[in-house]
Tab-separated table of C-alpha atoms in Angstrom:
chain	number	residue	atom	x	y	z
A	1	MET	CA	-4.316	-14.550	-7.630
A	2	THR	CA	-3.387	-16.537	-4.537
A	3	GLU	CA	-4.566	-15.391	-0.996
A	4	ILE	CA	-2.137	-13.124	0.904
A	5	ARG	CA	-0.698	-15.067	3.675
A	6	THR	CA	0.204	-13.572	7.030
A	7	PRO	CA	4.208	-13.124	7.407
A	8	LEU	CA	3.503	-13.835	11.484
A	9	ARG	CA	4.735	-16.910	12.860
A	10	ARG	CA	1.839	-16.810	15.028
A	11	ARG	CA	-0.914	-14.631	15.549
A	12	PRO	CA	-1.209	-12.644	18.940
A	13	ALA	CA	-3.876	-14.358	21.150
A	14	GLN	CA	-4.039	-11.530	23.650
A	15	ARG	CA	-4.732	-7.788	23.185
A	16	ARG	CA	-1.283	-7.220	25.068
A	17	SER	CA	0.588	-9.211	22.330
A	18	ALA	CA	-1.390	-7.511	19.487
A	19	GLU	CA	-0.438	-4.073	20.924
A	20	ARG	CA	3.339	-5.458	21.195
A	21	VAL	CA	3.168	-6.466	17.457
A	22	GLN	CA	1.753	-3.052	16.424
A	23	ARG	CA	4.638	-1.393	18.372
A	24	MET	CA	7.062	-3.467	16.420
A	25	LEU	CA	5.452	-2.201	13.346
A	26	ASP	CA	5.530	1.391	14.393
A	27	ALA	CA	9.337	1.062	15.120
A	28	CYS	CA	9.781	-0.549	11.776
A	29	ALA	CA	8.071	2.467	10.050
A	30	GLU	CA	10.252	4.928	12.004
A	31	ILE	CA	13.549	3.302	11.205
A	32	LEU	CA	12.470	2.946	7.538
A	33	ASP	CA	12.044	6.797	7.557
A	34	GLU	CA	15.425	7.375	9.269
A	35	ASP	CA	17.600	4.951	7.628
A	36	GLY	CA	15.743	3.254	4.877
A	37	TYR	CA	15.499	-0.660	4.345
A	38	ASP	CA	19.183	-1.264	4.515
A	39	GLY	CA	19.109	0.177	7.924
A	40	LEU	CA	16.286	-1.983	9.396
A	41	THR	CA	17.327	-4.873	11.638
A	42	THR	CA	15.347	-6.860	14.101
A	43	THR	CA	17.598	-5.602	16.805
A	44	ARG	CA	16.932	-2.239	16.178
A	45	ILE	CA	13.176	-2.845	15.848
A	46	ALA	CA	13.118	-4.510	19.319
A	47	GLN	CA	15.127	-1.503	20.824
A	48	ARG	CA	12.818	0.955	19.403
A	49	ALA	CA	9.711	-0.931	20.301
A	50	GLU	CA	11.169	-1.539	23.788
A	51	VAL	CA	10.684	-5.283	23.520
A	52	ALA	CA	12.974	-8.273	24.006
A	53	ILE	CA	14.676	-9.294	20.695
A	54	GLY	CA	12.945	-12.767	21.535
A	55	SER	CA	9.501	-11.199	21.299
A	56	VAL	CA	10.384	-10.047	17.675
A	57	TYR	CA	11.336	-13.545	16.654
A	58	GLN	CA	8.302	-14.868	18.541
A	59	PHE	CA	6.152	-13.451	15.877
A	60	PHE	CA	8.783	-12.664	12.929
A	61	PRO	CA	11.398	-14.857	11.283
A	62	ASP	CA	13.388	-11.841	10.083
A	63	LYS	CA	13.205	-8.192	9.093
A	64	ARG	CA	11.464	-8.999	5.697
A	65	ALA	CA	8.608	-10.335	7.695
A	66	VAL	CA	8.258	-7.400	9.768
A	67	ALA	CA	8.267	-5.031	6.574
A	68	GLN	CA	5.573	-7.537	4.900
A	69	ALA	CA	3.510	-6.839	7.910
A	70	LEU	CA	3.830	-3.266	7.632
A	71	ALA	CA	3.281	-3.211	3.880
A	72	LEU	CA	-0.013	-5.313	4.425
A	73	ARG	CA	-0.957	-2.665	7.068
A	74	ASN	CA	-0.231	-0.062	4.529
A	75	LEU	CA	-2.520	-1.855	1.917
A	76	GLU	CA	-5.518	-2.216	4.426
A	77	LEU	CA	-5.244	1.499	5.558
A	78	PHE	CA	-5.124	2.385	1.698
A	79	GLY	CA	-8.061	0.051	0.883
A	80	GLN	CA	-10.166	1.416	3.943
A	81	ARG	CA	-9.593	5.024	2.848
A	82	VAL	CA	-10.438	4.233	-0.833
A	83	SER	CA	-13.516	2.335	0.233
A	84	ARG	CA	-14.887	5.015	2.348
A	85	GLN	CA	-14.527	7.667	-0.250
A	86	LEU	CA	-16.134	5.320	-3.083
A	87	ALA	CA	-19.030	4.858	-0.507
A	88	GLU	CA	-19.266	8.543	0.325
A	89	GLY	CA	-18.577	10.148	-2.970
A	90	THR	CA	-20.876	10.934	-6.143
A	91	PHE	CA	-19.046	9.824	-9.211
A	92	THR	CA	-20.381	9.682	-12.724
A	93	ASN	CA	-18.467	6.642	-13.654
A	94	TRP	CA	-15.456	4.706	-11.980
A	95	SER	CA	-12.888	6.550	-13.850
A	96	ASP	CA	-13.736	9.693	-11.937
A	97	THR	CA	-12.383	8.096	-8.888
A	98	VAL	CA	-8.663	8.521	-10.015
A	99	GLY	CA	-8.320	11.833	-8.434
A	100	VAL	CA	-9.502	10.608	-4.979
A	101	ILE	CA	-7.272	7.497	-5.096
A	102	ILE	CA	-4.261	9.484	-6.153
A	103	ASP	CA	-5.059	12.137	-3.297
A	104	ILE	CA	-5.301	9.224	-0.682
A	105	TYR	CA	-1.988	7.788	-1.881
A	106	VAL	CA	-0.178	11.105	-1.663
A	107	ASP	CA	-1.551	11.931	1.602
A	108	MET	CA	-0.373	8.614	3.005
A	109	HIS	CA	3.143	9.038	1.343
A	110	ARG	CA	3.329	12.504	3.339
A	111	LYS	CA	1.692	11.494	6.474
A	112	VAL	CA	1.957	7.770	7.260
A	113	PRO	CA	5.111	6.659	8.936
A	114	GLY	CA	7.374	4.428	6.961
A	115	PHE	CA	5.026	4.757	3.814
A	116	ARG	CA	7.303	7.089	1.648
A	117	VAL	CA	10.029	4.318	1.868
A	118	LEU	CA	8.004	1.138	1.926
A	119	ARG	CA	4.846	1.887	0.434
A	120	PHE	CA	3.396	-1.475	-0.609
A	121	GLY	CA	6.743	-3.378	-0.311
A	122	ASP	CA	8.864	-2.990	-3.402
A	123	VAL	CA	11.781	-1.632	-1.553
A	124	ALA	CA	11.989	-5.063	0.209
A	125	ASP	CA	10.653	-7.277	-2.487
A	126	ILE	CA	8.487	-6.779	-5.495
A	127	ASN	CA	6.562	-9.929	-4.468
A	128	LEU	CA	6.567	-8.947	-0.818
A	129	LEU	CA	2.583	-9.073	-0.489
A	130	ASP	CA	2.097	-12.293	-2.565
A	131	SER	CA	4.579	-14.772	-3.628
A	132	ALA	CA	2.502	-15.434	-6.823
A	133	ALA	CA	1.914	-11.787	-7.837
A	134	ASP	CA	3.964	-8.705	-7.721
A	135	ASN	CA	2.801	-5.941	-5.427
A	136	ASN	CA	1.296	-3.520	-8.005
A	137	ALA	CA	-0.793	-6.459	-9.183
A	138	VAL	CA	-1.969	-7.173	-5.553
A	139	VAL	CA	-2.974	-3.321	-5.293
A	140	ALA	CA	-4.626	-3.460	-8.843
A	141	ASP	CA	-6.580	-6.436	-7.599
A	142	ARG	CA	-7.841	-4.824	-4.505
A	143	LEU	CA	-8.871	-1.668	-6.337
A	144	ARG	CA	-10.802	-3.760	-9.006
A	145	LYS	CA	-12.810	-5.619	-6.287
A	146	MET	CA	-13.769	-2.258	-4.734
A	147	ILE	CA	-14.809	-0.891	-8.143
A	148	VAL	CA	-16.855	-3.858	-9.015
A	149	ASP	CA	-18.618	-3.600	-5.513
A	150	ASN	CA	-19.308	0.160	-5.910
A	151	PHE	CA	-20.198	0.592	-9.441
A	152	ALA	CA	-22.187	-1.189	-12.173
A	153	VAL	CA	-18.921	-2.423	-13.753
A	154	SER	CA	-18.875	-6.163	-14.947
A	155	GLU	CA	-15.755	-8.088	-13.813
A	156	THR	CA	-13.890	-8.852	-16.907
A	157	PRO	CA	-10.228	-9.527	-18.040
A	158	GLU	CA	-10.366	-6.114	-19.849
A	159	LEU	CA	-11.202	-4.356	-16.532
A	160	ALA	CA	-8.402	-6.278	-14.719
A	161	ARG	CA	-5.782	-5.607	-17.547
A	162	ALA	CA	-6.965	-1.651	-17.504
A	163	LEU	CA	-6.499	-1.535	-13.854
A	164	ALA	CA	-3.185	-3.466	-13.863
A	165	ILE	CA	-1.695	-0.862	-16.623
A	166	SER	CA	-3.016	2.059	-14.559
A	167	VAL	CA	-1.577	1.009	-11.447
A	168	GLU	CA	1.866	0.514	-13.116
A	169	ALA	CA	1.678	3.861	-14.756
A	170	ALA	CA	0.501	5.692	-11.653
A	171	ASP	CA	3.309	4.103	-9.677
A	172	ALA	CA	5.991	5.285	-12.176
A	173	VAL	CA	4.550	8.752	-12.549
A	174	LEU	CA	4.050	9.295	-8.670
A	175	LYS	CA	7.575	8.060	-7.852
A	176	MET	CA	8.625	10.660	-10.406
A	177	ALA	CA	6.823	13.287	-8.598
A	178	PHE	CA	8.348	12.453	-5.169
A	179	ARG	CA	11.801	12.306	-6.586
A	180	ARG	CA	11.338	15.956	-7.705
A	181	ASN	CA	9.706	17.064	-4.432
A	182	PRO	CA	9.583	15.300	-1.243
A	183	ASP	CA	6.008	16.320	-0.774
A	184	GLY	CA	5.167	15.431	-4.728
A	185	ASP	CA	5.659	17.701	-7.421
A	186	PRO	CA	2.109	19.413	-7.760
A	187	GLU	CA	2.381	19.647	-11.510
A	188	ILE	CA	3.471	16.030	-12.110
A	189	LEU	CA	0.802	14.952	-9.546
A	190	ALA	CA	-1.736	16.640	-11.691
A	191	GLU	CA	-0.505	14.940	-14.816
A	192	ALA	CA	-0.583	11.793	-13.172
A	193	GLU	CA	-4.354	12.162	-12.635
A	194	ARG	CA	-4.887	13.391	-16.013
A	195	LEU	CA	-2.990	10.539	-17.711
A	196	ILE	CA	-4.864	7.770	-15.745
A	197	HIS	CA	-8.052	9.422	-15.854
A	198	GLY	CA	-7.837	9.813	-19.701
A	199	TYR	CA	-6.899	6.209	-20.110
A	200	LEU	CA	-9.623	4.710	-18.054
A	201	ALA	CA	-12.386	7.053	-19.669
A	202	ALA	CA	-11.222	5.849	-23.081
A	203	HIS	CA	-11.241	2.299	-21.761
A	204	ILE	CA	-14.919	2.767	-20.604
A	205	GLU	CA	-15.898	4.255	-23.844
A	206	GLU	CA	-14.449	1.313	-25.707
A	207	THR	CA	-16.038	-1.470	-23.603
């Protein structure tokens, strides 16, 4: 998988510039929650962040790039939370992390501004995070690295395939849960965990 490239035209060199970029991302998240991706414009981002439109274009070429930066921030937050739970938890094997990972995703969907609309970028582009791989593949790759780092698991093509299938399946079922209930239908969330845990447990037994 290719390395994810920054959507920024240039990196902020000063703390004040970095804070301004974060305000733009926060504004992007708020607008997504209010009006979705179609309602997002660079002008609205500038107005909401209380910066000049030139400041937006100083760092981002268009609204897609702002959404990409926000999706990357979502991915980093997700990865940090999962890594922390993997380090602090006591798991018999890596398939037992499924519930924790789904809980983190659900919590972000409920509480992180913009996440319920953008998540990891599909609403803008299925290749938003990496032009060479779809967004779910990027998430699966990040989870694979964390699992290999935290468990006695060999990095094999079979592991990569199992996680890719798991992320795709979980994505579909979790979307269904949030279509049924804005906070996530509890029964469908439980079924998502049972489905993915069962698949990964069977995969472990076979390898």
